[in-house]
GROMACS .gro file of C-alpha atoms in nm:
model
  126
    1UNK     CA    1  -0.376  -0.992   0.771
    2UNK     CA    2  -0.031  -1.125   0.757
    3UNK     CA    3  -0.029  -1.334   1.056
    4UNK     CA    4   0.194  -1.073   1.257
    5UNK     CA    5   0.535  -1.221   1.271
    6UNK     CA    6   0.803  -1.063   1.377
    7UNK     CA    7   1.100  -0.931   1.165
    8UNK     CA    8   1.374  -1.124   1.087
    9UNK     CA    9   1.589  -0.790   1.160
   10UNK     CA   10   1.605  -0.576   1.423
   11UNK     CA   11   1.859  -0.300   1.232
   12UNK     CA   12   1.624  -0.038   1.100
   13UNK     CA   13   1.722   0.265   0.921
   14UNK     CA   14   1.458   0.486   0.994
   15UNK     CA   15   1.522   0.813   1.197
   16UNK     CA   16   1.173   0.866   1.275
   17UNK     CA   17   1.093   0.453   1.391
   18UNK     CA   18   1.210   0.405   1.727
   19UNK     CA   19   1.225   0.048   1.928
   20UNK     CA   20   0.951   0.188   2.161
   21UNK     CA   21   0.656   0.258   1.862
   22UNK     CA   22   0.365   0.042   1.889
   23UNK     CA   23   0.433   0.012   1.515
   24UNK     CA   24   0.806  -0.063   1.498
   25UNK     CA   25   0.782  -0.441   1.476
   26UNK     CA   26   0.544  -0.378   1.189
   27UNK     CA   27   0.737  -0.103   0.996
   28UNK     CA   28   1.035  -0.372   1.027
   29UNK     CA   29   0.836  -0.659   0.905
   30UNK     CA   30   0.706  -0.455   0.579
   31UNK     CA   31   0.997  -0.315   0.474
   32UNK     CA   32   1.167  -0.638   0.500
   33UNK     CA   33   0.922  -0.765   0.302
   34UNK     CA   34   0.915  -0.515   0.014
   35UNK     CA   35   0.595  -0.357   0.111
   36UNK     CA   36   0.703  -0.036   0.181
   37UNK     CA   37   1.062   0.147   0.073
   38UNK     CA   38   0.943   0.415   0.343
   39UNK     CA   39   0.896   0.774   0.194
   40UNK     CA   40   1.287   0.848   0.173
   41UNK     CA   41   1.609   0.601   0.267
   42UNK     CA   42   1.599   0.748   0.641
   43UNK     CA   43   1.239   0.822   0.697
   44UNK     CA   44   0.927   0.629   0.720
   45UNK     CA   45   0.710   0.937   0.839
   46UNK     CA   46   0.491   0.716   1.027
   47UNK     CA   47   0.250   0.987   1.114
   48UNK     CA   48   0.158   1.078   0.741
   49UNK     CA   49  -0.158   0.935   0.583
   50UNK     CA   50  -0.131   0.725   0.337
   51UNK     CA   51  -0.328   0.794   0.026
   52UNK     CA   52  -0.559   0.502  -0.229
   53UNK     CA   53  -0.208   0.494  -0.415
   54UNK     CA   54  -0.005   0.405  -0.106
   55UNK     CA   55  -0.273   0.174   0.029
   56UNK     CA   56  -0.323  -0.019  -0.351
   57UNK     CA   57   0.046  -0.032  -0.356
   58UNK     CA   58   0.112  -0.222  -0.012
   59UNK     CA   59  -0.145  -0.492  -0.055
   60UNK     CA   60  -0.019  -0.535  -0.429
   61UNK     CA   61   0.323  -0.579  -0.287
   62UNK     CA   62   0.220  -0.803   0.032
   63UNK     CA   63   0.076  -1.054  -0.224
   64UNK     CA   64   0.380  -1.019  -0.413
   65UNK     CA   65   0.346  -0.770  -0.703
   66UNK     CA   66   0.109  -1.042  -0.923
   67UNK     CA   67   0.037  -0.921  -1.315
   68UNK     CA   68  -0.147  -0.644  -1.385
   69UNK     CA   69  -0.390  -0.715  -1.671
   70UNK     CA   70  -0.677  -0.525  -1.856
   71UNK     CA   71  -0.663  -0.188  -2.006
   72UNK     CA   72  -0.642   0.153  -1.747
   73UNK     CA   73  -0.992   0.284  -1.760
   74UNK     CA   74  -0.809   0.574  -1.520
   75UNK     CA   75  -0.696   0.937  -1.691
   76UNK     CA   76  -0.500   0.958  -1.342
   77UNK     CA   77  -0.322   0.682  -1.370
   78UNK     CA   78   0.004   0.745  -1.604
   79UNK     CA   79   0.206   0.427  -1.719
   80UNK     CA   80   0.542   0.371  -1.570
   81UNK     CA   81   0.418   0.556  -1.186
   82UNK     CA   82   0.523   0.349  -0.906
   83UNK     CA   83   0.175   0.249  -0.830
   84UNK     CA   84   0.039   0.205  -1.209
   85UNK     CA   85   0.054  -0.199  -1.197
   86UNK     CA   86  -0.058  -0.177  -0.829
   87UNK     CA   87  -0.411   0.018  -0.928
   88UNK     CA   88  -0.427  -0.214  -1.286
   89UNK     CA   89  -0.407  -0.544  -1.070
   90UNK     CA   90  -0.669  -0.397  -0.791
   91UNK     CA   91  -0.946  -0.258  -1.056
   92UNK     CA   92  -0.908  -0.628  -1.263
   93UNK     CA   93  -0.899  -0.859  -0.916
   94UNK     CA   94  -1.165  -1.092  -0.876
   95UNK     CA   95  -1.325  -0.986  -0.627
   96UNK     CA   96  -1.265  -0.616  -0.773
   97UNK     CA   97  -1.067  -0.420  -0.474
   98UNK     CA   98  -1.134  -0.080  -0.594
   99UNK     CA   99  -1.324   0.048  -0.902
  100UNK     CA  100  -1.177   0.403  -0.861
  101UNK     CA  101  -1.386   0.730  -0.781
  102UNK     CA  102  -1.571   0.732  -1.051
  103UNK     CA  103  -1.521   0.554  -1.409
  104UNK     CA  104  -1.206   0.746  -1.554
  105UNK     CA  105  -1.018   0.860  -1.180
  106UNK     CA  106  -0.870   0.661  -0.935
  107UNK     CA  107  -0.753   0.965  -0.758
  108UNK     CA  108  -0.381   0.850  -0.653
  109UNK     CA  109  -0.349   1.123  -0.443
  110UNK     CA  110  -0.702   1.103  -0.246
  111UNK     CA  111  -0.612   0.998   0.132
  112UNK     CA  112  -0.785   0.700   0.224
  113UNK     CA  113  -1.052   0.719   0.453
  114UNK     CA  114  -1.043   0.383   0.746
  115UNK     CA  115  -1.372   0.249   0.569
  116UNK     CA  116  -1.220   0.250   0.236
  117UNK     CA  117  -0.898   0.046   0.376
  118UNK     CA  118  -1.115  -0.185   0.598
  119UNK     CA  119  -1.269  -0.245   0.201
  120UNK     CA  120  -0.962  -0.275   0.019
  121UNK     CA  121  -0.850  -0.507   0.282
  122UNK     CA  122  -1.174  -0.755   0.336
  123UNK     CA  123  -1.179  -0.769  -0.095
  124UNK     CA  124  -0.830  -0.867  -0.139
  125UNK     CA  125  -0.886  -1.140   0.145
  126UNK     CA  126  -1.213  -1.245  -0.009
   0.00000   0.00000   0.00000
């Protein structure tokens, strides 16, 4: 979706990223980016799913964190969580990204399934 261009950097601080993964280049380019802060300073855990929080959270930040607006319809979603803006601007984009699991849960913590990413991904290109 981004055009896959390399990184600008080569020094990566991730134990668990080496030069020979199929995904290093990638891993580089997104955390350069701001997309992802991996899950702690020295770790990426590449191997870990991601869940509809993680997923929301990297396409809000590949497009640059724009403004979340509209009220949370989600009882799941607490203010002030590092993906709260990233859900807000996904339920309110036109066309909608995600509308949650049902009308009051977005289920943060849900893994993401490939056809729900595919989704998420095809919407916020649409």
């Amino acid at each position: 979706a981004a055009g896959a261009h390399p990184p600008k950097t080569q020094a990566n601080p991730y134990m668990d990223v080496s030069k020979t993964d199929y995904f290093y280049d990638a891993v580089l380019w997104a955390m350069e980016n701001g997309i992802t802060l991996g899950t702690t300073d020295r770790t990426f855990s590449p191997n870990d799913p991601c869940t509809r929080a993680h997923v929301v959270t990297f396409l809000w930040r590949a497009e640059n964190k724009p403004a979340a607006t509209g009220t949370n319809p989600f009882v799941d979603v607490p203010d002030g969580e590092y993906y709260t803006d990233a859900v807000l601007w996904a339920v309110n984009h036109d066309p909608q990204i995600t509308n949650g699991m049902d009308e009051t849960h977005f289920e943060p913590g849900t893994f993401c399934t490939r056809g729900q990413i595919v989704t998420f991904l095809y919407r916020d290109r649409g």
